[in-house]
PDB file of C-alpha atoms in Angstrom:
ATOM      1  CA  THR A   6     -21.137   7.564   5.875  1.00  0.00           C
ATOM      2  CA  GLY A   7     -21.044   4.860   8.520  1.00  0.00           C
ATOM      3  CA  GLN A   8     -22.916   6.906  11.158  1.00  0.00           C
ATOM      4  CA  LYS A   9     -26.486   6.892  12.400  1.00  0.00           C
ATOM      5  CA  VAL A  10     -28.183   9.048  15.013  1.00  0.00           C
ATOM      6  CA  ALA A  11     -30.007   7.186  17.781  1.00  0.00           C
ATOM      7  CA  LEU A  12     -33.345   8.327  19.211  1.00  0.00           C
ATOM      8  CA  ASP A  13     -31.582   9.978  22.160  1.00  0.00           C
ATOM      9  CA  GLY A  14     -29.413  12.040  19.764  1.00  0.00           C
ATOM     10  CA  SER A  15     -26.204  10.086  20.232  1.00  0.00           C
ATOM     11  CA  ILE A  16     -24.159   9.046  17.223  1.00  0.00           C
ATOM     12  CA  VAL A  17     -23.970   5.310  16.563  1.00  0.00           C
ATOM     13  CA  LEU A  18     -21.537   3.708  14.172  1.00  0.00           C
ATOM     14  CA  ALA A  19     -23.368   1.827  11.453  1.00  0.00           C
ATOM     15  CA  PRO A  20     -22.006  -1.038   9.362  1.00  0.00           C
ATOM     16  CA  ARG A  21     -20.192   0.037   6.243  1.00  0.00           C
ATOM     17  CA  ALA A  22     -21.352  -0.925   2.784  1.00  0.00           C
ATOM     18  CA  ALA A  23     -20.395  -4.357   1.488  1.00  0.00           C
ATOM     19  CA  PRO A  24     -16.825  -4.505   0.119  1.00  0.00           C
ATOM     20  CA  GLU A  25     -18.114  -4.826  -3.456  1.00  0.00           C
ATOM     21  CA  GLN A  26     -20.021  -1.552  -3.097  1.00  0.00           C
ATOM     22  CA  ARG A  27     -17.161   0.515  -1.659  1.00  0.00           C
ATOM     23  CA  ARG A  28     -14.311  -0.896  -3.703  1.00  0.00           C
ATOM     24  CA  GLN A  29     -12.261   1.765  -5.418  1.00  0.00           C
ATOM     25  CA  PRO A  30     -10.984   1.235  -8.942  1.00  0.00           C
ATOM     26  CA  ASN A  31      -7.388   0.087  -9.324  1.00  0.00           C
ATOM     27  CA  VAL A  32      -4.927   2.709 -10.471  1.00  0.00           C
ATOM     28  CA  MET A  33      -2.223   1.563 -12.862  1.00  0.00           C
ATOM     29  CA  ILE A  34       1.116   3.149 -12.046  1.00  0.00           C
ATOM     30  CA  SER A  35       3.036   1.509 -14.874  1.00  0.00           C
ATOM     31  CA  ASP A  36       2.343  -0.004 -18.246  1.00  0.00           C
ATOM     32  CA  GLY A  37       5.117  -2.583 -17.716  1.00  0.00           C
ATOM     33  CA  ASP A  38       6.303  -4.932 -15.038  1.00  0.00           C
ATOM     34  CA  VAL A  39       7.569  -3.127 -11.927  1.00  0.00           C
ATOM     35  CA  LEU A  40      10.585  -4.795 -10.356  1.00  0.00           C
ATOM     36  CA  LEU A  41      11.097  -4.186  -6.653  1.00  0.00           C
ATOM     37  CA  THR A  42      14.851  -4.323  -7.159  1.00  0.00           C
ATOM     38  CA  ASP A  43      14.557  -1.342  -9.543  1.00  0.00           C
ATOM     39  CA  LEU A  44      12.272   0.409  -7.070  1.00  0.00           C
ATOM     40  CA  ARG A  45      14.876  -0.258  -4.358  1.00  0.00           C
ATOM     41  CA  SER A  46      17.515   1.553  -6.431  1.00  0.00           C
ATOM     42  CA  GLU A  47      15.209   4.548  -6.900  1.00  0.00           C
ATOM     43  CA  VAL A  48      14.351   4.705  -3.191  1.00  0.00           C
ATOM     44  CA  ILE A  49      18.041   4.568  -2.236  1.00  0.00           C
ATOM     45  CA  ALA A  50      18.738   7.362  -4.733  1.00  0.00           C
ATOM     46  CA  GLN A  51      16.133   9.422  -2.823  1.00  0.00           C
ATOM     47  CA  GLY A  52      18.276   9.016   0.317  1.00  0.00           C
ATOM     48  CA  MET A  53      16.220   6.349   2.072  1.00  0.00           C
ATOM     49  CA  LYS A  54      17.180   2.894   3.334  1.00  0.00           C
ATOM     50  CA  ALA A  55      15.594  -0.088   1.582  1.00  0.00           C
ATOM     51  CA  GLU A  56      15.792  -3.829   2.263  1.00  0.00           C
ATOM     52  CA  TYR A  57      14.610  -6.313  -0.372  1.00  0.00           C
ATOM     53  CA  SER A  58      13.477  -9.842   0.456  1.00  0.00           C
ATOM     54  CA  ALA A  59      11.736 -12.604  -1.493  1.00  0.00           C
ATOM     55  CA  HIS A  60       9.291 -15.067   0.058  1.00  0.00           C
ATOM     56  CA  THR A  61       7.037 -17.827  -1.213  1.00  0.00           C
ATOM     57  CA  GLY A  62       4.304 -16.102  -3.215  1.00  0.00           C
ATOM     58  CA  TYR A  63       5.516 -12.522  -2.790  1.00  0.00           C
ATOM     59  CA  SER A  64       8.516 -10.243  -2.572  1.00  0.00           C
ATOM     60  CA  GLN A  65       8.775  -7.123  -0.474  1.00  0.00           C
ATOM     61  CA  LEU A  66      10.749  -3.985   0.054  1.00  0.00           C
ATOM     62  CA  ILE A  67      10.985  -2.433   3.512  1.00  0.00           C
ATOM     63  CA  VAL A  68      11.769   1.272   3.333  1.00  0.00           C
ATOM     64  CA  ASN A  69      13.209   3.099   6.352  1.00  0.00           C
ATOM     65  CA  GLY A  70      11.949   0.273   8.568  1.00  0.00           C
ATOM     66  CA  LYS A  71       8.323   1.400   8.351  1.00  0.00           C
ATOM     67  CA  ILE A  72       7.012   1.375   4.765  1.00  0.00           C
ATOM     68  CA  ILE A  73       6.342  -2.020   3.171  1.00  0.00           C
ATOM     69  CA  VAL A  74       6.025  -2.396  -0.584  1.00  0.00           C
ATOM     70  CA  ARG A  75       4.776  -5.908  -1.325  1.00  0.00           C
ATOM     71  CA  LYS A  76       4.401  -7.486  -4.761  1.00  0.00           C
ATOM     72  CA  ASP A  77       2.341 -10.623  -5.314  1.00  0.00           C
ATOM     73  CA  GLN A  78       4.348 -12.875  -7.639  1.00  0.00           C
ATOM     74  CA  GLU A  79       1.276 -14.492  -9.169  1.00  0.00           C
ATOM     75  CA  THR A  80      -0.806 -11.422  -9.972  1.00  0.00           C
ATOM     76  CA  GLY A  81       1.888  -8.721 -10.033  1.00  0.00           C
ATOM     77  CA  LYS A  82      -0.256  -6.562  -7.718  1.00  0.00           C
ATOM     78  CA  ILE A  83       1.750  -4.080  -5.654  1.00  0.00           C
ATOM     79  CA  ASP A  84       0.620  -2.898  -2.212  1.00  0.00           C
ATOM     80  CA  VAL A  85       2.168  -0.040  -0.247  1.00  0.00           C
ATOM     81  CA  GLU A  86       1.560  -0.178   3.501  1.00  0.00           C
ATOM     82  CA  GLY A  87       2.684   1.957   6.388  1.00  0.00           C
ATOM     83  CA  PRO A  88       1.965   5.121   8.348  1.00  0.00           C
ATOM     84  CA  LEU A  89       0.850   8.139   6.341  1.00  0.00           C
ATOM     85  CA  CYS A  90       4.082  10.071   6.597  1.00  0.00           C
ATOM     86  CA  GLU A  91       6.468  11.826   4.217  1.00  0.00           C
ATOM     87  CA  ASP A  92       8.286   8.533   3.480  1.00  0.00           C
ATOM     88  CA  PHE A  93       5.021   6.831   2.519  1.00  0.00           C
ATOM     89  CA  PHE A  94       4.112   9.481  -0.032  1.00  0.00           C
ATOM     90  CA  THR A  95       7.672   9.623  -1.389  1.00  0.00           C
ATOM     91  CA  VAL A  96       7.730   5.861  -1.951  1.00  0.00           C
ATOM     92  CA  ARG A  97       4.258   5.907  -3.474  1.00  0.00           C
ATOM     93  CA  SER A  98       5.259   8.631  -5.927  1.00  0.00           C
ATOM     94  CA  VAL A  99       8.345   6.726  -7.149  1.00  0.00           C
TER      95      VAL A  99
END
């Protein structure tokens, strides 16, 4: 669990398992290609603000100035980043 108890009884943080050992399986949210422009429309319909931008290698959607949805153009992998708040879970569920 990342903790060890020292001889004096204090708790010491231990190294975590190697990334290969703690990697969680990917969860597919769609059986087709997800377009961030379509996601933007859905997020706006939910009453949130969304800004779309495209960059070299990826495109991203910034929702309410704090949630970032990033799509890698080569692999199609989508990452959702931001604070664990109501907006985060709303965006993730769309």
